[in-house]
CSV table of N, CA and C in Angstrom, one decimal:
chain,number,residue,atom,x,y,z
K,700,MET,N,9.6,-17.9,-3.4
K,700,MET,CA,8.7,-17.0,-2.7
K,700,MET,C,9.3,-16.5,-1.4
K,701,ILE,N,9.9,-17.4,-0.7
K,701,ILE,CA,10.4,-17.1,0.6
K,701,ILE,C,11.6,-16.1,0.5
K,702,SER,N,12.4,-16.3,-0.5
K,702,SER,CA,13.6,-15.4,-0.8
K,702,SER,C,13.0,-14.0,-1.2
K,703,PHE,N,11.9,-13.9,-1.9
K,703,PHE,CA,11.4,-12.7,-2.3
K,703,PHE,C,10.9,-11.9,-1.0
K,704,ILE,N,10.2,-12.6,-0.1
K,704,ILE,CA,9.7,-12.0,1.1
K,704,ILE,C,10.8,-11.5,2.0
K,705,LYS,N,11.9,-12.3,2.1
K,705,LYS,CA,13.1,-11.9,2.8
K,705,LYS,C,13.7,-10.6,2.3
K,706,LYS,N,13.9,-10.6,0.9
K,706,LYS,CA,14.5,-9.5,0.3
K,706,LYS,C,13.7,-8.2,0.5
K,707,GLN,N,12.4,-8.3,0.3
K,707,GLN,CA,11.5,-7.2,0.5
K,707,GLN,C,11.5,-6.7,2.0
K,708,GLY,N,11.6,-7.7,2.9
K,708,GLY,CA,11.6,-7.4,4.3
K,708,GLY,C,12.9,-6.6,4.7
K,709,TYR,N,14.0,-7.0,4.1
K,709,TYR,CA,15.3,-6.3,4.4
K,709,TYR,C,15.2,-4.9,3.8
K,710,ASN,N,14.5,-4.7,2.6
K,710,ASN,CA,14.4,-3.4,2.1
K,710,ASN,C,13.5,-2.5,3.0
K,711,VAL,N,12.4,-3.1,3.5
K,711,VAL,CA,11.6,-2.3,4.4
K,711,VAL,C,12.4,-2.0,5.7
K,712,LEU,N,13.1,-3.0,6.2
K,712,LEU,CA,13.9,-2.8,7.4
K,712,LEU,C,14.9,-1.7,7.3
K,713,LYS,N,15.5,-1.6,6.1
K,713,LYS,CA,16.5,-0.6,5.8
K,713,LYS,C,15.9,0.8,5.7
K,714,MET,N,14.7,0.9,5.2
K,714,MET,CA,14.1,2.2,4.9
K,714,MET,C,13.2,2.7,6.1
K,715,ASP,N,12.6,1.8,6.8
K,715,ASP,CA,11.6,2.2,7.8
K,715,ASP,C,12.3,2.3,9.2
K,716,PRO,N,12.3,3.4,9.8
K,716,PRO,CA,13.0,3.6,11.1
K,716,PRO,C,12.2,2.9,12.3
K,717,ALA,N,10.9,2.7,12.1
K,717,ALA,CA,10.1,2.0,13.1
K,717,ALA,C,10.2,0.5,13.2
K,718,ALA,N,10.7,-0.1,12.1
K,718,ALA,CA,10.8,-1.6,12.1
K,718,ALA,C,12.1,-1.9,12.9
K,719,LYS,N,12.0,-2.8,13.8
K,719,LYS,CA,13.1,-3.1,14.7
K,719,LYS,C,13.8,-4.4,14.2
K,720,ASN,N,13.1,-5.4,13.6
K,720,ASN,CA,13.7,-6.6,13.2
K,720,ASN,C,13.0,-7.1,11.9
K,721,LEU,N,13.5,-8.1,11.3
K,721,LEU,CA,12.9,-8.6,10.0
K,721,LEU,C,11.5,-9.0,10.1
K,722,PHE,N,11.1,-9.8,11.2
K,722,PHE,CA,9.8,-10.2,11.4
K,722,PHE,C,8.8,-9.0,11.5
K,723,ASP,N,9.2,-8.0,12.3
K,723,ASP,CA,8.4,-6.8,12.4
K,723,ASP,C,8.2,-6.1,11.1
K,724,ALA,N,9.2,-6.1,10.3
K,724,ALA,CA,9.1,-5.4,9.0
K,724,ALA,C,8.2,-6.1,8.1
K,725,ILE,N,8.3,-7.5,8.1
K,725,ILE,CA,7.4,-8.3,7.2
K,725,ILE,C,5.9,-8.2,7.6
K,726,VAL,N,5.7,-8.3,8.9
K,726,VAL,CA,4.3,-8.4,9.4
K,726,VAL,C,3.6,-7.1,9.3
K,727,SER,N,4.3,-6.0,9.6
K,727,SER,CA,3.7,-4.7,9.7
K,727,SER,C,3.6,-3.9,8.4
K,728,SER,N,4.3,-4.4,7.4
K,728,SER,CA,4.3,-3.6,6.1
K,728,SER,C,3.2,-4.0,5.2
K,729,PRO,N,2.3,-3.1,4.9
K,729,PRO,CA,1.2,-3.4,4.0
K,729,PRO,C,1.6,-3.6,2.5
K,730,SER,N,2.8,-3.0,2.2
K,730,SER,CA,3.2,-3.2,0.8
K,730,SER,C,3.7,-4.6,0.6
K,731,ILE,N,4.3,-5.2,1.5
K,731,ILE,CA,4.8,-6.6,1.4
K,731,ILE,C,3.6,-7.5,1.3
K,732,ARG,N,2.6,-7.3,2.1
K,732,ARG,CA,1.4,-8.1,2.1
K,732,ARG,C,0.7,-8.0,0.7
K,733,ALA,N,0.6,-6.8,0.2
K,733,ALA,CA,0.0,-6.6,-1.1
K,733,ALA,C,0.8,-7.3,-2.2
K,734,MET,N,2.1,-7.3,-2.2
K,734,MET,CA,2.9,-8.0,-3.2
K,734,MET,C,2.7,-9.5,-3.0
K,735,ILE,N,2.6,-10.0,-1.8
K,735,ILE,CA,2.4,-11.5,-1.6
K,735,ILE,C,1.1,-11.9,-2.2
K,736,TYR,N,0.0,-11.1,-1.9
K,736,TYR,CA,-1.3,-11.4,-2.4
K,736,TYR,C,-1.3,-11.4,-3.9
K,737,TYR,N,-0.6,-10.4,-4.5
K,737,TYR,CA,-0.5,-10.3,-5.9
K,737,TYR,C,0.2,-11.5,-6.6
K,738,LYS,N,1.3,-11.9,-6.0
K,738,LYS,CA,2.0,-13.1,-6.5
K,738,LYS,C,1.2,-14.4,-6.4
K,739,ILE,N,0.4,-14.6,-5.3
K,739,ILE,CA,-0.4,-15.7,-5.2
K,739,ILE,C,-1.5,-15.7,-6.2
K,740,THR,N,-2.2,-14.6,-6.3
K,740,THR,CA,-3.4,-14.6,-7.2
K,740,THR,C,-2.9,-14.6,-8.7
K,741,ASN,N,-1.7,-14.1,-9.0
K,741,ASN,CA,-1.2,-14.2,-10.3
K,741,ASN,C,-0.9,-15.6,-10.7
K,742,LYS,N,-0.3,-16.4,-9.8
K,742,LYS,CA,0.0,-17.8,-10.0
K,742,LYS,C,-1.3,-18.6,-10.2
K,743,LEU,N,-2.3,-18.3,-9.4
K,743,LEU,CA,-3.6,-19.0,-9.6
K,743,LEU,C,-4.2,-18.6,-10.9
K,744,TYR,N,-4.1,-17.4,-11.3
K,744,TYR,CA,-4.7,-16.9,-12.6
K,744,TYR,C,-4.0,-17.6,-13.7
K,745,LYS,N,-2.7,-17.7,-13.7
K,745,LYS,CA,-2.0,-18.4,-14.8
K,745,LYS,C,-2.3,-19.8,-14.9
K,746,LYS,N,-2.7,-20.5,-13.8
K,746,LYS,CA,-3.1,-21.9,-13.8
K,746,LYS,C,-4.5,-22.0,-14.2
K,747,SER,N,-5.2,-20.9,-14.5
K,747,SER,CA,-6.6,-20.9,-14.8
K,747,SER,C,-7.5,-21.5,-13.7
K,748,THR,N,-7.1,-21.3,-12.5
K,748,THR,CA,-7.8,-21.8,-11.3
K,748,THR,C,-8.7,-20.6,-10.8
K,749,ILE,N,-9.9,-20.9,-10.6
K,749,ILE,CA,-10.8,-19.8,-10.1
K,749,ILE,C,-11.1,-20.0,-8.7
K,750,TYR,N,-10.7,-19.1,-7.8
K,750,TYR,CA,-11.0,-19.1,-6.4
K,750,TYR,C,-11.6,-17.8,-6.1
K,751,LEU,N,-12.4,-17.7,-5.0
K,751,LEU,CA,-12.9,-16.5,-4.5
K,751,LEU,C,-11.9,-16.0,-3.4
K,752,LEU,N,-11.1,-15.0,-3.7
K,752,LEU,CA,-10.1,-14.5,-2.8
K,752,LEU,C,-10.5,-13.2,-2.2
K,753,LYS,N,-10.2,-13.0,-0.9
K,753,LYS,CA,-10.6,-11.8,-0.3
K,753,LYS,C,-9.4,-10.8,-0.4
């Protein structure tokens, strides 16, 4: 999961001229947050665990 976040952060850093460093790219990018939420909920769904997620 961490390697996925780093890889996506470097992609955003390469494409977004406003991102100055890796942390800024990861924190400010809504697409990375959406992918992280998707991966977490997908893993919970596959385990058949029911949680109320925002």
